[in-house]
């Protein structure tokens, strides 16, 4: 399948940019900045105190066409970020996950019976382990692993979105992947053939797929598409 880098839309103004150009855009997006200004000049009974907010870019490792720009308070924990990534992109059957940051591993579940004692991601605040420019990784499911690359591209003082610790600033548009039989848009993918970069089919061609329809999963806008039992 094509490894073209996909474009995405800014959540604030709707303009389209590539993943790299989006960082620059978000820093100066008039719609985003005016929204922030309005929020800070509106008189509230108990205005939330400004807090450190990280701007993160996350993408699929080996699948850079899937990406998101996120904003998350430095007060949030690695578990909060893990929960968001699972919810948005990853969760199929409650597999284990871990972050790798500067040579340290922070696991979703720590089993001290086994091997090296890993650190837990629980209670670890992002502000303690991340800073601008830092790159790190996230792995979900240590069998059929989905690996994500993350980077802290900026930080600012601001107010966190109420009741939501992670805000999606921008996300890629779904990649247009053709059916390998007829060239129409693929809607299903074979959970076996995907490891060879194949098995993308449309609904019409699905029943003819040699592995059988039981192996097919829906095409979803996530780097975990076609893996294990992931259906989006
Ligand atoms: Zn914008
Ligand atoms: Zn699974
Ligand atoms: Zn087809
Ligand atoms: Zn197949």
Tab-separated table of C-alpha atoms and ligand atoms in Angstrom:
chain	number	residue	atom	x	y	z
A	1	UNK	CA	0.000	0.000	0.000
A	2	UNK	CA	1.075	3.524	-0.640
A	3	UNK	CA	3.148	5.179	2.048
A	4	UNK	CA	2.060	8.636	1.021
A	5	UNK	CA	1.866	11.080	3.870
A	6	UNK	CA	-1.740	12.041	4.290
A	7	UNK	CA	-3.155	15.463	4.893
A	8	UNK	CA	-5.322	16.384	7.818
A	9	UNK	CA	-7.676	19.113	8.928
A	10	UNK	CA	-7.135	21.705	11.647
A	11	UNK	CA	-9.910	21.292	14.238
A	12	UNK	CA	-10.205	25.046	14.707
A	13	UNK	CA	-10.353	26.508	11.181
A	14	UNK	CA	-10.763	23.419	8.982
A	15	UNK	CA	-7.731	24.202	6.803
A	16	UNK	CA	-5.811	21.238	5.360
A	17	UNK	CA	-2.116	20.668	5.948
A	18	UNK	CA	0.432	17.869	5.954
A	19	UNK	CA	1.520	16.507	9.329
A	20	UNK	CA	4.707	18.592	9.413
A	21	UNK	CA	3.087	21.815	8.224
A	22	UNK	CA	0.345	21.372	10.830
A	23	UNK	CA	2.765	22.106	13.705
A	24	UNK	CA	3.540	25.527	12.226
A	25	UNK	CA	-0.084	26.171	11.408
A	26	UNK	CA	-1.372	25.316	14.894
A	27	UNK	CA	1.124	27.723	16.464
A	28	UNK	CA	-0.382	30.609	14.483
A	29	UNK	CA	-3.915	29.442	13.560
A	30	UNK	CA	-6.105	32.560	14.015
A	31	UNK	CA	-9.163	30.494	14.920
A	32	UNK	CA	-7.252	28.615	17.623
A	33	UNK	CA	-5.634	31.762	19.031
A	34	UNK	CA	-8.835	33.829	19.062
A	35	UNK	CA	-10.601	30.967	20.831
A	36	UNK	CA	-7.911	30.987	23.505
A	37	UNK	CA	-8.092	34.777	23.817
A	38	UNK	CA	-11.873	34.720	24.216
A	39	UNK	CA	-11.593	32.096	26.896
A	40	UNK	CA	-9.096	34.148	28.852
A	41	UNK	CA	-11.022	37.422	28.688
A	42	UNK	CA	-14.410	35.907	29.528
A	43	UNK	CA	-15.155	36.493	33.182
A	44	UNK	CA	-15.793	33.260	34.929
A	45	UNK	CA	-16.727	32.716	38.560
A	46	UNK	CA	-13.719	30.587	39.252
A	47	UNK	CA	-11.423	30.705	36.245
A	48	UNK	CA	-9.222	27.640	36.100
A	49	UNK	CA	-5.620	28.602	36.642
A	50	UNK	CA	-3.458	28.346	33.561
A	51	UNK	CA	-1.444	25.195	33.414
A	52	UNK	CA	1.422	23.780	31.323
A	53	UNK	CA	0.085	22.182	28.163
A	54	UNK	CA	2.132	19.953	25.859
A	55	UNK	CA	1.585	19.821	22.107
A	56	UNK	CA	2.295	16.241	21.008
A	57	UNK	CA	2.461	14.685	17.565
A	58	UNK	CA	1.783	10.965	17.429
A	59	UNK	CA	2.038	8.705	14.374
A	60	UNK	CA	2.127	5.024	13.513
A	61	UNK	CA	5.634	3.590	13.321
A	62	UNK	CA	6.006	2.389	9.739
A	63	UNK	CA	2.556	3.886	9.114
A	64	UNK	CA	3.185	7.654	9.196
A	65	UNK	CA	-0.016	8.378	7.241
A	66	UNK	CA	-1.878	7.904	10.533
A	67	UNK	CA	-1.206	10.872	12.777
A	68	UNK	CA	-2.690	13.181	15.371
A	69	UNK	CA	-1.695	16.493	16.905
A	70	UNK	CA	-2.734	16.532	20.568
A	71	UNK	CA	-2.732	18.906	23.483
A	72	UNK	CA	-2.469	17.449	26.962
A	73	UNK	CA	-1.771	19.029	30.359
A	74	UNK	CA	1.664	18.346	31.860
A	75	UNK	CA	-0.309	17.329	34.957
A	76	UNK	CA	-1.829	14.366	33.100
A	77	UNK	CA	-0.235	10.966	33.639
A	78	UNK	CA	1.179	8.423	31.220
A	79	UNK	CA	-1.861	6.280	32.108
A	80	UNK	CA	-4.147	9.108	30.953
A	81	UNK	CA	-2.310	9.299	27.627
A	82	UNK	CA	-2.320	5.500	27.287
A	83	UNK	CA	-6.083	5.414	27.906
A	84	UNK	CA	-6.620	8.090	25.254
A	85	UNK	CA	-4.480	6.283	22.655
A	86	UNK	CA	-6.312	3.027	23.347
A	87	UNK	CA	-9.690	4.694	23.069
A	88	UNK	CA	-8.848	6.601	19.904
A	89	UNK	CA	-6.704	4.163	17.988
A	90	UNK	CA	-5.775	0.866	19.620
A	91	UNK	CA	-8.035	-1.053	21.959
A	92	UNK	CA	-9.132	-4.484	20.770
A	93	UNK	CA	-8.918	-6.947	23.663
A	94	UNK	CA	-7.242	-5.281	26.623
A	95	UNK	CA	-3.634	-6.078	25.718
A	96	UNK	CA	-0.691	-4.754	27.713
A	97	UNK	CA	1.054	-1.577	26.644
A	98	UNK	CA	4.125	0.445	27.509
A	99	UNK	CA	5.824	3.767	26.906
A	100	UNK	CA	9.553	3.944	26.225
A	101	UNK	CA	10.967	7.304	27.259
A	102	UNK	CA	14.689	8.071	27.364
A	103	UNK	CA	15.652	4.429	27.862
A	104	UNK	CA	13.040	3.762	30.547
A	105	UNK	CA	10.023	1.534	30.072
A	106	UNK	CA	6.717	2.397	31.747
A	107	UNK	CA	4.223	-0.463	31.573
A	108	UNK	CA	0.428	-0.471	31.851
A	109	UNK	CA	0.662	-3.499	34.124
A	110	UNK	CA	3.765	-4.415	36.065
A	111	UNK	CA	4.276	-8.108	36.772
A	112	UNK	CA	7.185	-8.443	39.166
A	113	UNK	CA	7.259	-12.227	38.804
A	114	UNK	CA	8.557	-11.864	35.298
A	115	UNK	CA	11.965	-10.650	34.179
A	116	UNK	CA	13.183	-7.158	34.815
A	117	UNK	CA	11.058	-5.042	37.096
A	118	UNK	CA	9.590	-2.401	34.845
A	119	UNK	CA	8.258	0.869	36.062
A	120	UNK	CA	4.537	1.435	36.044
A	121	UNK	CA	3.055	4.261	33.964
A	122	UNK	CA	0.482	4.807	36.718
A	123	UNK	CA	0.807	8.149	38.473
A	124	UNK	CA	3.738	9.281	36.308
A	125	UNK	CA	3.031	12.872	35.279
A	126	UNK	CA	4.015	13.892	31.760
A	127	UNK	CA	5.698	17.008	33.116
A	128	UNK	CA	8.151	14.822	35.030
A	129	UNK	CA	9.331	12.745	32.085
A	130	UNK	CA	8.760	14.910	28.989
A	131	UNK	CA	10.080	18.203	27.665
A	132	UNK	CA	9.946	20.018	24.344
A	133	UNK	CA	11.869	18.155	21.630
A	134	UNK	CA	11.587	14.801	23.421
A	135	UNK	CA	10.768	11.806	21.250
A	136	UNK	CA	9.323	8.630	22.747
A	137	UNK	CA	7.466	5.463	21.827
A	138	UNK	CA	4.312	3.630	22.768
A	139	UNK	CA	3.686	-0.070	22.181
A	140	UNK	CA	0.303	-1.745	22.409
A	141	UNK	CA	0.020	-5.559	22.512
A	142	UNK	CA	3.339	-7.377	22.767
A	143	UNK	CA	2.145	-10.111	20.357
A	144	UNK	CA	0.676	-8.307	17.359
A	145	UNK	CA	2.303	-5.045	18.329
A	146	UNK	CA	1.198	-1.616	17.185
A	147	UNK	CA	4.034	0.846	17.692
A	148	UNK	CA	3.533	4.591	17.861
A	149	UNK	CA	6.113	7.359	17.678
A	150	UNK	CA	5.457	10.477	19.731
A	151	UNK	CA	7.165	13.832	19.966
A	152	UNK	CA	6.695	16.888	22.151
A	153	UNK	CA	6.718	19.731	19.616
A	154	UNK	CA	5.753	22.644	21.854
A	155	UNK	CA	4.518	23.694	25.253
A	156	UNK	CA	2.429	26.659	26.368
A	157	UNK	CA	0.623	28.060	29.368
A	158	UNK	CA	-3.110	27.761	28.926
A	159	UNK	CA	-6.329	26.370	30.239
A	160	UNK	CA	-7.081	22.707	29.762
A	161	UNK	CA	-10.315	21.850	28.004
A	162	UNK	CA	-12.899	21.198	30.677
A	163	UNK	CA	-13.569	17.580	31.483
A	164	UNK	CA	-11.214	16.395	28.795
A	165	UNK	CA	-7.574	15.898	29.510
A	166	UNK	CA	-6.541	15.293	25.890
A	167	UNK	CA	-7.655	17.546	23.047
A	168	UNK	CA	-7.246	16.511	19.420
A	169	UNK	CA	-5.925	19.556	17.527
A	170	UNK	CA	-5.730	17.864	14.140
A	171	UNK	CA	-5.840	14.396	12.635
A	172	UNK	CA	-5.086	12.809	9.265
A	173	UNK	CA	-7.873	12.253	6.778
A	174	UNK	CA	-8.497	8.513	6.183
A	175	UNK	CA	-6.008	7.164	3.622
A	176	UNK	CA	-7.693	6.088	0.372
A	177	UNK	CA	-6.583	2.488	-0.091
A	178	UNK	CA	-7.706	0.726	-3.287
A	179	UNK	CA	-9.151	-2.798	-3.481
A	180	UNK	CA	-6.416	-5.067	-4.829
A	181	UNK	CA	-8.918	-6.804	-7.131
A	182	UNK	CA	-10.889	-4.017	-8.748
A	183	UNK	CA	-9.384	-0.708	-7.633
A	184	UNK	CA	-12.469	0.578	-5.836
A	185	UNK	CA	-12.037	1.881	-2.308
A	186	UNK	CA	-11.096	-0.965	0.083
A	187	UNK	CA	-13.492	-1.406	3.012
A	188	UNK	CA	-12.048	-4.591	4.518
A	189	UNK	CA	-8.593	-5.977	5.075
A	190	UNK	CA	-7.345	-9.516	5.725
A	191	UNK	CA	-5.725	-9.906	9.156
A	192	UNK	CA	-3.285	-12.464	7.651
A	193	UNK	CA	-2.360	-10.893	4.325
A	194	UNK	CA	-1.835	-7.435	5.868
A	195	UNK	CA	1.536	-8.621	7.187
A	196	UNK	CA	2.634	-8.874	3.538
A	197	UNK	CA	1.110	-5.477	2.829
A	198	UNK	CA	-1.771	-7.151	0.982
A	199	UNK	CA	-5.363	-8.226	1.502
A	200	UNK	CA	-7.163	-4.884	0.998
A	201	UNK	CA	-10.569	-5.537	-0.633
A	202	UNK	CA	-13.894	-3.851	-1.277
A	203	UNK	CA	-17.219	-5.349	-0.129
A	204	UNK	CA	-17.874	-6.855	-3.582
A	205	UNK	CA	-14.524	-8.662	-3.703
A	206	UNK	CA	-14.489	-9.664	-0.014
A	207	UNK	CA	-16.180	-13.048	-0.504
A	208	UNK	CA	-13.625	-14.027	-3.124
A	209	UNK	CA	-10.675	-13.414	-0.811
A	210	UNK	CA	-8.681	-16.640	-0.556
A	211	UNK	CA	-8.310	-16.620	3.271
A	212	UNK	CA	-12.077	-16.500	3.815
A	213	UNK	CA	-14.320	-13.727	5.058
A	214	UNK	CA	-13.731	-14.669	8.712
A	215	UNK	CA	-10.222	-13.234	8.437
A	216	UNK	CA	-11.422	-9.832	7.255
A	217	UNK	CA	-11.568	-6.735	9.450
A	218	UNK	CA	-13.074	-3.336	8.618
A	219	UNK	CA	-10.778	-0.662	7.205
A	220	UNK	CA	-10.514	2.002	9.905
A	221	UNK	CA	-8.505	5.214	10.236
A	222	UNK	CA	-5.935	3.877	12.708
A	223	UNK	CA	-2.411	2.420	12.609
A	224	UNK	CA	-3.937	-0.709	14.185
A	225	UNK	CA	-6.107	-1.377	11.111
A	226	UNK	CA	-6.238	-5.113	10.340
A	227	UNK	CA	-4.455	-6.175	13.551
A	228	UNK	CA	-5.772	-8.817	15.980
A	229	UNK	CA	-9.492	-8.071	16.351
A	230	UNK	CA	-9.363	-4.298	15.924
A	231	UNK	CA	-12.561	-2.897	14.447
A	232	UNK	CA	-12.165	0.792	15.326
B	1	LIG	ZN1	-6.390	26.268	11.932
B	2	LIG	ZN1	-6.498	-7.969	20.421
B	3	LIG	ZN1	-12.952	-4.907	-5.262
B	4	LIG	ZN1	-5.826	-13.069	3.278
